[in-house]
Coordinates of C-alpha atoms in Angstrom, one line a residue:
M1 CA -4.4 71.3 -139.3
E2 CA -6.5 69.1 -137.1
N3 CA -6.5 66.3 -139.6
T4 CA -2.8 66.0 -139.7
P5 CA -2.2 64.2 -136.4
K6 CA -5.1 61.9 -137.0
R7 CA -3.5 60.8 -140.3
R8 CA -0.3 60.0 -138.5
Q9 CA -2.0 58.1 -135.7
S10 CA -4.0 56.0 -138.2
I11 CA -0.9 54.3 -139.4
S12 CA -0.6 51.9 -136.5
L13 CA 2.1 49.4 -135.7
T14 CA -0.2 46.5 -136.5
S15 CA 0.0 47.1 -140.2
V16 CA 3.8 47.3 -139.9
A17 CA 4.0 44.1 -138.0
N18 CA 2.0 42.3 -140.6
G19 CA 4.6 43.3 -143.2
L20 CA 4.7 46.1 -145.7
E21 CA 5.2 43.6 -148.5
N22 CA 2.0 41.7 -147.6
M23 CA 0.1 45.0 -147.5
G24 CA 1.4 46.0 -150.9
A25 CA 0.4 42.6 -152.4
E26 CA -3.1 43.0 -151.0
L27 CA -3.4 46.5 -152.5
L28 CA -2.2 45.3 -155.9
E29 CA -4.7 42.5 -156.0
S30 CA -7.5 44.9 -155.0
L31 CA -6.5 47.3 -157.8
E32 CA -6.4 44.5 -160.3
E33 CA -9.9 43.4 -159.4
G34 CA -11.2 47.0 -159.8
R35 CA -11.6 47.7 -156.1
T36 CA -10.2 50.7 -154.4
P37 CA -8.0 50.3 -151.3
G38 CA -10.7 51.8 -149.2
N39 CA -12.9 48.8 -149.9
V40 CA -10.5 46.4 -148.2
S41 CA -11.8 45.6 -144.8
S42 CA -8.7 44.6 -142.9
P43 CA -7.4 46.7 -141.2
A44 CA -10.4 48.9 -141.6
E45 CA -9.4 52.1 -139.8
A46 CA -5.9 52.3 -141.4
R47 CA -7.2 51.6 -144.9
D48 CA -10.1 54.1 -144.6
S49 CA -7.9 56.9 -143.2
W50 CA -5.2 56.1 -145.8
T51 CA -7.7 56.3 -148.6
E52 CA -9.4 59.5 -147.4
S53 CA -6.1 61.3 -146.9
R54 CA -4.0 60.1 -149.9
P55 CA -6.2 59.4 -152.9
E56 CA -3.9 60.7 -155.5
P57 CA -0.9 58.3 -155.4
F58 CA -3.0 55.3 -156.1
S59 CA -3.6 56.4 -159.6
R60 CA 0.0 55.4 -160.3
W61 CA -0.8 51.7 -159.6
R62 CA -3.1 51.6 -162.6
N63 CA 0.0 51.7 -164.9
L64 CA 1.1 48.3 -163.4
R65 CA -2.1 46.5 -164.4
P66 CA -0.4 44.9 -167.5
A67 CA 2.4 43.5 -165.3
L68 CA -0.1 42.1 -162.9
R69 CA -2.1 40.5 -165.7
A70 CA 1.2 39.0 -167.1
R71 CA 1.9 37.5 -163.7
R72 CA -1.5 36.1 -163.3
F73 CA -1.2 34.6 -166.8
C74 CA 2.1 33.0 -166.0
Q75 CA 0.6 31.6 -162.8
E76 CA -2.3 30.1 -164.6
H77 CA -0.2 28.5 -167.4
T78 CA 2.8 27.4 -165.3
R79 CA 2.3 23.7 -166.2
L80 CA 2.2 24.6 -169.9
F81 CA 5.4 26.6 -169.7
R82 CA 7.1 23.7 -168.0
W83 CA 6.0 21.3 -170.7
V84 CA 7.3 23.8 -173.4
C85 CA 10.7 24.1 -171.7
A86 CA 11.0 20.4 -171.2
G87 CA 10.1 19.8 -174.9
L88 CA 12.7 22.4 -176.0
L89 CA 15.4 20.8 -173.8
C90 CA 14.5 17.3 -175.1
T91 CA 14.6 18.5 -178.7
A92 CA 18.0 20.1 -178.2
F93 CA 19.3 16.9 -176.5
A94 CA 18.0 14.7 -179.3
A95 CA 19.6 16.9 -181.9
F96 CA 22.9 16.8 -180.0
L97 CA 22.8 13.0 -179.7
L98 CA 21.9 12.6 -183.3
M99 CA 24.8 14.9 -184.4
A100 CA 27.3 13.1 -182.1
S101 CA 26.2 9.7 -183.3
L102 CA 26.5 10.7 -187.0
L103 CA 30.0 12.1 -186.4
D104 CA 31.4 9.2 -184.3
F105 CA 28.9 6.6 -183.0
Q106 CA 31.6 4.6 -181.1
R107 CA 32.5 7.8 -179.2
A108 CA 28.9 8.5 -178.5
L109 CA 28.0 5.0 -177.5
A110 CA 28.0 5.7 -173.7
L111 CA 25.6 8.6 -174.1
F112 CA 23.4 6.5 -176.4
V113 CA 23.2 3.7 -173.9
L114 CA 22.4 6.0 -171.0
T115 CA 19.7 7.7 -173.1
C116 CA 18.2 4.3 -173.9
V117 CA 18.1 3.3 -170.3
G118 CA 16.5 6.6 -169.3
L119 CA 13.8 6.3 -172.0
T120 CA 13.1 2.7 -170.9
V121 CA 12.6 3.8 -167.3
L122 CA 10.3 6.7 -168.4
A123 CA 8.3 4.4 -170.6
H124 CA 8.0 1.8 -167.9
S125 CA 6.7 4.3 -165.4
L126 CA 4.3 5.8 -167.9
L127 CA 2.9 2.4 -168.9
K128 CA 2.6 1.4 -165.2
R129 CA 0.6 4.5 -164.4
L130 CA -1.6 4.2 -167.5
L131 CA -2.1 0.5 -167.9
G132 CA -1.2 -0.8 -164.4
P133 CA -4.7 -1.1 -163.0
R134 CA -6.0 -2.8 -166.2
L135 CA -3.2 -5.3 -166.1
L136 CA -3.9 -6.1 -162.5
R137 CA -7.5 -6.7 -163.2
C138 CA -6.6 -9.1 -166.0
V139 CA -4.1 -11.0 -163.8
E140 CA -6.5 -11.4 -160.8
P141 CA -8.1 -14.6 -162.2
L142 CA -4.7 -16.1 -162.6
G143 CA -4.0 -15.5 -158.9
H144 CA -6.0 -18.5 -157.8
Y145 CA -4.2 -20.6 -155.1
R146 CA -4.3 -23.9 -156.9
L147 CA -3.5 -22.5 -160.3
G148 CA -0.5 -20.6 -158.8
L149 CA 0.7 -23.7 -157.0
W150 CA 0.6 -25.8 -160.2
F151 CA 2.4 -23.0 -162.0
E152 CA 5.2 -22.9 -159.5
R153 CA 5.6 -26.7 -159.6
A154 CA 5.7 -26.7 -163.4
L155 CA 8.2 -23.9 -163.4
A156 CA 10.4 -25.7 -160.8
L157 CA 10.3 -29.0 -162.8
S158 CA 11.2 -27.2 -166.0
A159 CA 14.1 -25.4 -164.3
F160 CA 15.4 -28.6 -162.9
L161 CA 15.2 -30.5 -166.2
G162 CA 16.8 -27.6 -168.0
L163 CA 19.6 -27.4 -165.5
V164 CA 20.3 -31.2 -165.8
S165 CA 20.2 -31.1 -169.6
W166 CA 22.4 -28.0 -169.7
L167 CA 25.0 -29.6 -167.4
V168 CA 25.1 -32.8 -169.4
L169 CA 25.6 -31.0 -172.7
D170 CA 27.8 -28.2 -171.5
T171 CA 30.2 -30.1 -169.3
S172 CA 31.1 -32.8 -171.7
R173 CA 34.1 -30.8 -172.8
Q174 CA 34.9 -29.1 -169.5
P175 CA 34.6 -31.8 -166.7
E176 CA 35.9 -29.3 -164.1
Q177 CA 32.6 -27.5 -164.4
L178 CA 30.9 -30.5 -162.7
V179 CA 33.3 -30.0 -159.8
S180 CA 32.0 -26.5 -159.3
F181 CA 28.4 -27.8 -159.4
A182 CA 29.3 -30.4 -156.7
G183 CA 30.8 -27.5 -154.7
I184 CA 27.4 -25.7 -154.6
C185 CA 25.7 -29.0 -153.6
V186 CA 28.2 -29.4 -150.7
L187 CA 27.7 -25.8 -149.5
V188 CA 23.9 -26.1 -149.5
S189 CA 24.0 -29.4 -147.7
L190 CA 26.3 -28.1 -145.0
L191 CA 24.1 -25.0 -144.4
F192 CA 21.0 -27.2 -144.2
A193 CA 22.7 -29.5 -141.8
C194 CA 23.6 -26.5 -139.6
S195 CA 20.3 -24.8 -140.0
K196 CA 18.6 -23.3 -137.0
H197 CA 15.2 -24.7 -137.9
H198 CA 15.3 -27.5 -140.4
R199 CA 11.6 -28.0 -140.8
S200 CA 10.9 -24.3 -141.4
V201 CA 13.2 -23.8 -144.4
S202 CA 11.4 -22.1 -147.3
W203 CA 12.7 -24.0 -150.3
R204 CA 11.0 -21.5 -152.6
T205 CA 13.2 -18.7 -151.3
V206 CA 16.3 -20.9 -151.6
S207 CA 15.6 -22.1 -155.1
W208 CA 14.6 -18.7 -156.4
G209 CA 17.7 -17.1 -154.9
L210 CA 20.1 -19.6 -156.4
G211 CA 18.2 -19.4 -159.6
L212 CA 18.5 -15.6 -159.8
Q213 CA 22.2 -15.9 -159.0
F214 CA 22.7 -18.5 -161.8
A215 CA 20.7 -16.4 -164.3
L216 CA 22.7 -13.3 -163.6
G217 CA 25.9 -15.3 -163.9
L218 CA 24.7 -16.9 -167.1
F219 CA 23.9 -13.4 -168.6
V220 CA 27.3 -11.9 -167.6
I221 CA 29.6 -14.8 -168.3
R222 CA 28.1 -16.7 -171.1
T223 CA 26.0 -14.4 -173.2
E224 CA 27.8 -12.0 -175.5
P225 CA 25.5 -9.0 -174.8
G226 CA 26.0 -9.5 -171.0
F227 CA 29.7 -10.0 -171.3
I228 CA 30.2 -7.0 -173.5
A229 CA 27.9 -4.8 -171.3
F230 CA 29.8 -5.7 -168.1
Q231 CA 33.2 -5.3 -169.8
W232 CA 32.1 -1.9 -171.0
M233 CA 30.8 -1.0 -167.6
G234 CA 34.1 -2.0 -166.0
K235 CA 36.1 0.1 -168.5
Q236 CA 33.9 3.1 -167.9
I237 CA 34.4 2.7 -164.1
Q238 CA 38.2 2.5 -164.6
I239 CA 38.1 5.7 -166.7
F240 CA 35.8 7.4 -164.2
L241 CA 38.2 6.4 -161.3
S242 CA 41.2 7.8 -163.2
Y243 CA 39.9 11.3 -162.6
T244 CA 41.0 10.8 -159.0
D245 CA 44.5 11.5 -160.1
A246 CA 43.7 15.2 -160.7
G247 CA 42.9 15.8 -157.1
S248 CA 45.6 13.4 -155.7
S249 CA 48.4 14.9 -157.8
F250 CA 47.4 18.4 -156.7
V251 CA 47.4 17.4 -153.0
F252 CA 50.3 14.9 -152.8
G253 CA 52.3 15.5 -156.0
E254 CA 52.5 13.4 -159.1
A255 CA 55.5 11.5 -158.0
M256 CA 53.9 10.4 -154.8
V257 CA 50.7 9.3 -156.5
K258 CA 52.5 7.1 -159.0
G259 CA 54.9 5.5 -156.5
V260 CA 53.2 5.3 -153.1
F261 CA 50.3 2.9 -152.5
A262 CA 48.5 5.0 -150.0
F263 CA 48.4 8.1 -152.2
Q264 CA 47.5 6.0 -155.3
V265 CA 44.7 3.9 -154.0
L266 CA 43.1 5.4 -150.9
P267 CA 42.1 8.7 -152.6
I268 CA 39.9 6.6 -154.9
V269 CA 37.8 5.7 -151.8
V270 CA 37.3 9.4 -151.1
F271 CA 36.2 10.2 -154.7
F272 CA 33.9 7.2 -154.9
S273 CA 32.3 8.0 -151.6
C274 CA 31.7 11.6 -152.7
V275 CA 30.0 10.4 -155.9
M276 CA 27.8 7.9 -154.0
S277 CA 26.7 10.6 -151.6
V278 CA 25.6 12.8 -154.5
L279 CA 23.7 9.9 -156.1
Y280 CA 21.9 9.3 -152.9
Y281 CA 21.0 13.0 -152.6
A282 CA 19.6 12.9 -156.2
G283 CA 17.5 9.8 -155.3
L284 CA 19.1 7.6 -158.0
M285 CA 20.5 5.0 -155.6
Q286 CA 17.2 4.7 -153.7
W287 CA 15.4 4.1 -157.0
V288 CA 17.8 1.4 -158.1
I289 CA 17.7 -0.3 -154.7
Q290 CA 13.9 -0.3 -154.7
K291 CA 13.7 -1.9 -158.1
I292 CA 16.3 -4.6 -157.2
S293 CA 14.6 -5.3 -153.9
W294 CA 11.1 -5.5 -155.6
L295 CA 12.4 -8.2 -158.0
M296 CA 13.8 -10.3 -155.1
R297 CA 10.8 -9.7 -152.9
A298 CA 8.4 -10.7 -155.6
T299 CA 10.2 -14.0 -156.5
M300 CA 11.7 -15.0 -153.2
D301 CA 8.8 -13.9 -150.9
T302 CA 11.2 -12.2 -148.4
T303 CA 10.2 -9.2 -146.3
A304 CA 10.6 -5.6 -147.3
T305 CA 13.2 -4.6 -144.7
E306 CA 15.7 -7.4 -145.2
T307 CA 15.4 -7.2 -149.0
L308 CA 16.1 -3.5 -149.1
S309 CA 19.1 -3.9 -146.9
V310 CA 20.6 -6.7 -149.0
A311 CA 19.9 -4.8 -152.2
G312 CA 21.6 -1.8 -150.7
N313 CA 24.7 -3.9 -149.9
I314 CA 25.4 -4.1 -153.7
F315 CA 26.4 -0.4 -153.6
V316 CA 27.4 0.4 -150.0
S317 CA 29.2 -1.2 -147.1
Q318 CA 28.0 -3.5 -144.2
T319 CA 27.4 -0.5 -141.9
E320 CA 25.8 1.9 -144.4
A321 CA 23.2 -0.4 -145.9
P322 CA 21.4 -1.0 -142.5
L323 CA 21.0 2.8 -142.3
L324 CA 18.4 2.4 -145.1
I325 CA 16.1 0.5 -142.6
R326 CA 17.3 2.0 -139.4
P327 CA 13.9 2.9 -138.0
Y328 CA 12.7 -0.7 -138.4
L329 CA 15.7 -2.6 -136.9
A330 CA 14.2 -2.6 -133.4
D331 CA 11.1 -4.6 -134.6
M332 CA 12.8 -7.0 -137.0
T333 CA 12.8 -10.7 -136.4
L334 CA 16.0 -12.7 -135.7
S335 CA 15.8 -14.2 -139.2
E336 CA 15.6 -10.8 -140.8
I337 CA 18.6 -9.5 -138.8
H338 CA 20.5 -12.6 -139.8
A339 CA 19.7 -11.8 -143.5
V340 CA 20.9 -8.2 -143.0
M341 CA 24.2 -9.4 -141.5
T342 CA 24.7 -12.0 -144.2
G343 CA 24.1 -9.4 -146.9
G344 CA 26.7 -7.2 -145.3
Y345 CA 29.3 -10.0 -145.1
A346 CA 28.6 -11.3 -148.6
T347 CA 29.3 -8.1 -150.6
I348 CA 31.8 -5.3 -150.7
A349 CA 31.3 -1.5 -150.8
G350 CA 31.3 0.4 -154.1
S351 CA 34.1 2.6 -152.8
L352 CA 36.3 -0.4 -152.1
M353 CA 35.4 -1.9 -155.4
G354 CA 37.0 1.1 -157.0
A355 CA 40.2 0.5 -155.1
Y356 CA 40.3 -3.2 -156.1
I357 CA 39.8 -2.2 -159.7
S358 CA 42.8 0.1 -159.4
F359 CA 44.8 -3.0 -158.3
G360 CA 44.2 -4.5 -161.7
I361 CA 41.4 -6.9 -160.6
D362 CA 39.0 -7.7 -163.4
A363 CA 36.2 -5.0 -163.1
A364 CA 33.5 -7.1 -164.8
S365 CA 34.0 -10.0 -162.4
L366 CA 33.9 -7.7 -159.4
I367 CA 30.7 -6.0 -160.5
A368 CA 29.1 -9.4 -161.4
A369 CA 30.1 -10.9 -158.1
S370 CA 28.6 -8.0 -156.1
V371 CA 25.3 -8.2 -158.0
M372 CA 25.1 -12.0 -157.9
A373 CA 25.7 -12.1 -154.2
A374 CA 22.5 -10.3 -153.3
P375 CA 19.9 -13.0 -154.1
C376 CA 22.3 -15.7 -153.0
A377 CA 22.8 -14.0 -149.6
L378 CA 19.0 -14.0 -149.1
A379 CA 18.7 -17.6 -150.2
L380 CA 21.5 -19.0 -148.0
S381 CA 20.5 -16.8 -145.1
K382 CA 17.0 -18.3 -145.1
L383 CA 18.5 -21.7 -145.4
A384 CA 20.8 -21.2 -142.3
Y385 CA 18.3 -19.3 -140.2
P386 CA 14.7 -19.8 -141.5
E387 CA 11.9 -17.5 -140.5
V388 CA 9.7 -18.8 -137.6
E389 CA 8.4 -15.6 -136.2
E390 CA 5.7 -13.3 -137.6
S391 CA 7.3 -10.4 -139.4
K392 CA 5.8 -6.9 -139.3
F393 CA 7.2 -6.0 -142.7
K394 CA 5.8 -8.5 -145.1
S395 CA 4.5 -5.7 -147.2
A396 CA 6.5 -2.9 -148.6
E397 CA 3.8 -0.4 -147.5
G398 CA 5.1 1.9 -144.8
V399 CA 8.8 1.1 -145.4
K400 CA 10.5 4.0 -147.0
L401 CA 14.0 4.8 -147.9
T402 CA 15.6 8.0 -146.6
G403 CA 17.6 10.3 -148.7
G404 CA 20.0 11.4 -146.0
D405 CA 20.3 14.6 -144.0
T406 CA 22.0 16.7 -146.7
Q407 CA 20.1 19.9 -147.8
N408 CA 21.8 20.5 -151.2
L409 CA 24.1 19.1 -153.8
L410 CA 27.3 20.7 -152.5
E411 CA 26.6 19.6 -148.9
A412 CA 26.1 16.0 -150.2
A413 CA 29.4 16.0 -152.0
S414 CA 31.2 17.5 -149.1
S415 CA 29.7 15.2 -146.5
G416 CA 30.5 12.2 -148.7
A417 CA 34.1 13.2 -148.9
A418 CA 34.3 13.9 -145.2
V419 CA 32.7 10.6 -144.2
S420 CA 35.2 8.7 -146.3
V421 CA 38.1 10.1 -144.3
Q422 CA 37.2 7.7 -141.4
L423 CA 37.0 4.8 -143.9
V424 CA 40.4 5.7 -145.4
G425 CA 41.8 5.9 -141.9
N426 CA 40.4 2.4 -141.0
I427 CA 41.8 0.9 -144.2
G428 CA 45.3 2.3 -143.6
A429 CA 45.3 1.3 -139.9
N430 CA 44.0 -2.2 -140.7
L431 CA 46.7 -2.7 -143.5
I432 CA 49.5 -1.6 -141.2
A433 CA 48.2 -3.7 -138.3
F434 CA 47.3 -6.9 -140.2
L435 CA 50.4 -6.9 -142.4
A436 CA 52.6 -6.4 -139.4
L437 CA 50.7 -9.1 -137.5
L438 CA 51.1 -11.4 -140.4
A439 CA 54.8 -10.8 -140.6
F440 CA 55.1 -11.5 -136.8
V441 CA 53.0 -14.7 -137.1
N442 CA 55.1 -16.0 -140.0
A443 CA 58.3 -15.2 -138.1
A444 CA 57.0 -17.1 -135.0
L445 CA 55.8 -20.1 -137.1
S446 CA 59.1 -20.2 -138.9
W447 CA 61.0 -20.1 -135.6
L448 CA 58.8 -23.0 -134.2
G449 CA 59.0 -24.9 -137.5
A450 CA 62.8 -24.7 -137.6
M451 CA 62.9 -26.7 -134.3
V452 CA 61.4 -29.7 -136.1
G453 CA 63.0 -29.2 -139.5
A454 CA 60.2 -27.2 -141.1
Q455 CA 61.8 -23.8 -141.8
E456 CA 59.1 -22.9 -144.4
L457 CA 56.2 -23.1 -142.0
S458 CA 54.0 -20.0 -142.3
F459 CA 50.4 -18.8 -142.0
Q460 CA 50.0 -19.0 -145.8
L461 CA 51.4 -22.6 -145.9
I462 CA 48.9 -23.7 -143.2
C463 CA 46.0 -22.1 -145.1
S464 CA 47.2 -23.7 -148.4
Y465 CA 46.8 -27.1 -146.8
A466 CA 43.7 -26.5 -144.7
L467 CA 41.6 -24.7 -147.4
R468 CA 42.9 -26.7 -150.5
P469 CA 39.7 -28.9 -150.6
V470 CA 37.6 -25.7 -150.6
A471 CA 39.6 -24.3 -153.5
F472 CA 39.2 -27.5 -155.4
L473 CA 35.5 -27.6 -154.9
M474 CA 35.3 -24.1 -156.4
G475 CA 36.6 -25.7 -159.7
V476 CA 40.2 -24.5 -159.5
A477 CA 42.8 -26.8 -161.1
W478 CA 44.7 -28.8 -158.5
E479 CA 48.1 -27.2 -159.2
D480 CA 46.6 -23.7 -158.5
C481 CA 44.8 -24.8 -155.4
P482 CA 47.6 -24.0 -152.9
V483 CA 47.8 -20.4 -154.1
V484 CA 44.1 -19.9 -154.1
A485 CA 43.8 -21.5 -150.6
E486 CA 46.4 -19.1 -149.3
L487 CA 44.3 -16.1 -150.6
L488 CA 41.1 -17.6 -149.1
G489 CA 42.8 -17.9 -145.7
I490 CA 44.2 -14.3 -145.9
K491 CA 40.7 -13.1 -146.7
L492 CA 39.0 -15.0 -143.9
F493 CA 41.5 -14.4 -141.1
L494 CA 42.8 -11.0 -142.1
N495 CA 40.7 -9.1 -144.7
E496 CA 39.8 -9.1 -148.4
F497 CA 41.9 -5.9 -149.0
V498 CA 45.2 -7.7 -148.3
A499 CA 43.9 -10.8 -150.3
Y500 CA 43.1 -8.7 -153.4
Q501 CA 46.4 -7.0 -153.2
E502 CA 48.2 -10.4 -153.2
L503 CA 46.0 -11.6 -156.1
S504 CA 46.9 -8.5 -158.1
R505 CA 50.6 -9.4 -157.7
Y506 CA 50.0 -12.9 -159.1
K507 CA 48.1 -11.4 -162.0
Q508 CA 50.9 -8.8 -162.7
R509 CA 53.5 -11.6 -162.8
R510 CA 51.4 -13.6 -165.3
L511 CA 50.8 -10.6 -167.5
A512 CA 54.5 -9.8 -167.4
G513 CA 55.3 -13.3 -168.7
A514 CA 57.2 -14.5 -165.6
E515 CA 58.2 -18.1 -165.2
E516 CA 55.4 -20.2 -163.8
W517 CA 57.6 -22.0 -161.3
V518 CA 60.6 -20.6 -159.5
G519 CA 62.3 -22.8 -156.9
G520 CA 59.3 -25.0 -156.6
K521 CA 57.0 -22.1 -155.8
K522 CA 54.2 -21.0 -158.2
Q523 CA 54.6 -17.4 -159.4
W524 CA 51.1 -17.0 -161.0
I525 CA 47.9 -18.9 -161.5
S526 CA 45.7 -19.5 -164.6
V527 CA 43.1 -17.1 -165.9
R528 CA 40.3 -19.4 -164.7
A529 CA 41.8 -19.5 -161.2
E530 CA 42.1 -15.7 -161.2
I531 CA 38.4 -15.3 -162.1
L532 CA 37.1 -17.8 -159.5
T533 CA 39.3 -16.2 -156.8
T534 CA 38.0 -12.8 -157.7
F535 CA 34.4 -14.1 -157.0
A536 CA 35.4 -15.9 -153.9
L537 CA 37.2 -12.9 -152.3
C538 CA 34.3 -10.5 -153.0
G539 CA 32.9 -10.0 -149.5
F540 CA 33.5 -8.6 -146.0
A541 CA 33.2 -12.1 -144.4
N542 CA 36.3 -12.1 -142.2
F543 CA 36.8 -12.1 -138.4
S544 CA 38.0 -8.5 -138.3
S545 CA 34.6 -7.4 -139.6
I546 CA 32.7 -8.8 -136.6
G547 CA 33.5 -5.8 -134.5
I548 CA 32.5 -3.5 -137.3
M549 CA 29.2 -5.2 -137.8
L550 CA 28.3 -5.3 -134.1
G551 CA 29.4 -1.7 -133.5
G552 CA 27.4 -0.4 -136.5
L553 CA 24.1 -2.3 -135.7
T554 CA 24.3 -1.7 -132.0
S555 CA 24.6 2.1 -132.5
M556 CA 21.4 2.0 -134.5
A557 CA 19.4 -0.3 -132.2
P558 CA 21.1 -0.5 -128.7
Q559 CA 18.2 -2.6 -127.3
R560 CA 19.0 -5.4 -129.7
K561 CA 22.6 -5.8 -128.8
S562 CA 22.2 -9.3 -127.3
D563 CA 20.4 -10.5 -130.4
F564 CA 23.1 -9.1 -132.7
S565 CA 25.9 -10.8 -130.7
R566 CA 24.0 -14.1 -130.7
I567 CA 23.8 -14.5 -134.5
V568 CA 26.8 -12.6 -135.8
L569 CA 29.1 -15.7 -136.1
R570 CA 26.4 -17.7 -137.9
A571 CA 25.9 -14.8 -140.3
L572 CA 29.7 -14.7 -140.8
C573 CA 29.8 -18.3 -141.8
T574 CA 26.8 -17.9 -144.1
G575 CA 28.4 -14.9 -145.8
T576 CA 31.5 -16.9 -146.4
C577 CA 29.5 -19.6 -148.0
V578 CA 27.8 -17.0 -150.2
S579 CA 31.1 -15.9 -151.6
L580 CA 32.2 -19.5 -152.2
A581 CA 28.8 -20.2 -153.9
N582 CA 29.4 -17.2 -156.2
A583 CA 32.8 -18.7 -157.2
C584 CA 31.2 -22.1 -157.8
V585 CA 28.6 -20.5 -160.2
A586 CA 31.4 -18.8 -162.0
G587 CA 33.2 -22.1 -162.2
I588 CA 30.2 -23.7 -163.8
L589 CA 29.8 -21.0 -166.4
Y590 CA 33.3 -19.8 -167.1
V591 CA 35.0 -21.2 -170.2
P592 CA 38.5 -19.9 -171.0
P593 CA 38.8 -18.1 -174.4
R594 CA 40.1 -20.3 -177.1
A595 CA 41.7 -17.6 -179.2
A596 CA 45.5 -18.0 -179.1
A597 CA 48.2 -15.7 -180.3
D598 CA 50.0 -16.3 -183.6
C599 CA 53.2 -17.6 -182.2
T600 CA 55.1 -17.7 -185.5
A601 CA 54.4 -14.1 -186.3
L602 CA 55.0 -13.0 -182.7
L603 CA 58.4 -14.7 -182.2
N604 CA 59.7 -13.8 -185.7
T605 CA 59.3 -10.1 -184.8
T606 CA 61.4 -7.9 -182.6
V607 CA 60.2 -8.6 -179.0
S608 CA 61.4 -6.0 -176.6
S609 CA 59.8 -7.3 -173.4
S610 CA 58.2 -10.5 -172.2
S611 CA 54.4 -11.0 -171.8
F612 CA 52.0 -13.8 -171.1
E613 CA 51.5 -14.4 -174.8
V614 CA 55.3 -14.6 -175.3
Y615 CA 55.6 -17.0 -172.4
Q616 CA 52.9 -19.3 -173.9
C617 CA 54.5 -19.2 -177.3
C618 CA 58.0 -19.9 -175.9
R619 CA 56.7 -22.8 -173.8
E620 CA 55.2 -24.3 -176.9
A621 CA 58.4 -23.7 -178.8
F622 CA 60.6 -25.4 -176.2
Q623 CA 58.3 -28.4 -176.1
S624 CA 57.9 -28.7 -179.9
T625 CA 60.0 -30.9 -182.0
S626 CA 58.6 -29.5 -185.3
P627 CA 61.2 -28.1 -187.7
E628 CA 58.8 -25.1 -188.3
V629 CA 60.2 -23.5 -185.1
S630 CA 63.1 -21.4 -186.4
R631 CA 66.3 -20.8 -184.6
E632 CA 65.6 -17.1 -184.5
A633 CA 62.4 -17.8 -182.5
L634 CA 64.3 -19.9 -180.0
D635 CA 66.8 -17.2 -179.6
V636 CA 64.1 -14.7 -178.8
C637 CA 62.7 -17.1 -176.1
C638 CA 66.2 -17.8 -174.7
R639 CA 66.6 -14.0 -174.0
F640 CA 63.8 -14.2 -171.5
Y641 CA 63.6 -17.8 -170.2
N642 CA 66.1 -20.5 -169.2
H643 CA 65.8 -23.9 -170.8
T644 CA 68.0 -26.8 -171.7
I645 CA 67.7 -26.0 -175.4
C646 CA 69.2 -22.6 -174.7
A647 CA 72.4 -24.2 -173.4

């Protein structure tokens, strides 16, 4: 009876505070190692009293020794189990891909391409880890200063001779391509004339940036694999964006989604923003941005922070890309800040790209323009504002990309959708304000013009005359220059959203087979002019974006507000030149397809509606004097178009 209270007192609150689970775990480990709980030293008094008073229940723990051994075995072979599970999953996926490819390879092409890309990335990382140090030791003798200098000179000379030879041979049939080449020369000359520090221009950075831009354009526009790849990518993006209709139809109704612009286009921004947030949480976007920035940094010798920001602008907007380097903005040089601003003005956000694709704008051209703008933005930025200070970020070491503040996948998706609400609101408000302002300005100009006999005076008409030389230097045919100049003016003084909307209307008229001229006004422009305009409008470089740029950067680094305000206009002009240089490169490389429709077969069949092919065939039929054009074909054309022959 005397031992009973002692036993109760021996179970102190200290052991309870340490946690019953921890005590149980220690007891289990002691049993597994063949020790009795009484041998455990901590806490000594509680364990001794517990052992002396209750020896019988511990015999039950012996039955759990197989489970403890199994747990210990699993812990020791965790890595092996992971490899086995990964091998089984890879085998199952390979079997699935093989079966899908055998049944319908065309349907499984997207999965096959993604698998090849993933395998290439894994192989590259594996080879870099295994053979990287050996390759670096082999390349070290080649890094001699004089040898590297002569190699750069030889490479520059070869590139110059190759460009001259290519221009001579390729432009013999298309002289307008030389006009586009002259446009690039004019833009580079103007930026050099207005450069902040003429003697400090790094021509290596400028030449490499323009060279990378030209190489990307050559791959996308001229080579068949690149053209097919970007066309395929554009179609996949269109299919991907079409899934927005499921959510939009549920919230707004199917009739509203199909008939109202706001409910048809703006939900795409929400969906795309949600997807981008998920990709950032998964780390995929950071990996892609780092690889692109590594290529530009290695060739152009730019700093890590500015290169990361410009590479991020390919996917995100002008205020989101600087968030990647937010901790370093306070210590960046003026030239680096100018490059960050120029990259923001020279590209568009991925979410808005989805909206423009929904307009009917060519997806491949939009994607190519956004990718090509990155190296060109760095090149022209260093031409307009060369580096004269000592940067703290020449090396990529210590500069890391953040993955955001989200903690899980669902939070990333939810926060991406929530953040886009502000963007959708800004787009809607800007469209209402700027379109209303444009209508007011046109009414005021028409009222003033009527006093002097110029009733047709408008903002678009002024832009068509002021910017017509710019459109011509891009390589646009002279008859299309007034329309293209109007669109450039709308993009520069209003925003690119309104300009792309107007461009889509011209394209829809062309595809519908409308008359080219109605009352002396052009209703649509050629395919070449559409492509070049798509490249020229791809960017946030407009006066309404100045406030957005200053507000975003100032919130990240308030102490640099005066520096941001001092160089924002120069960056805006440089970003505009980047978009125009993109269009000039497209003008050098783009050749209209020569495949024409079979007009005889087309017009001799029952045509229910007009199209661009019908318009081309009918125009040839009206101008032809050949007896091969049948009366039935002319009757088909007269049903859609007015001509003197129809009378």
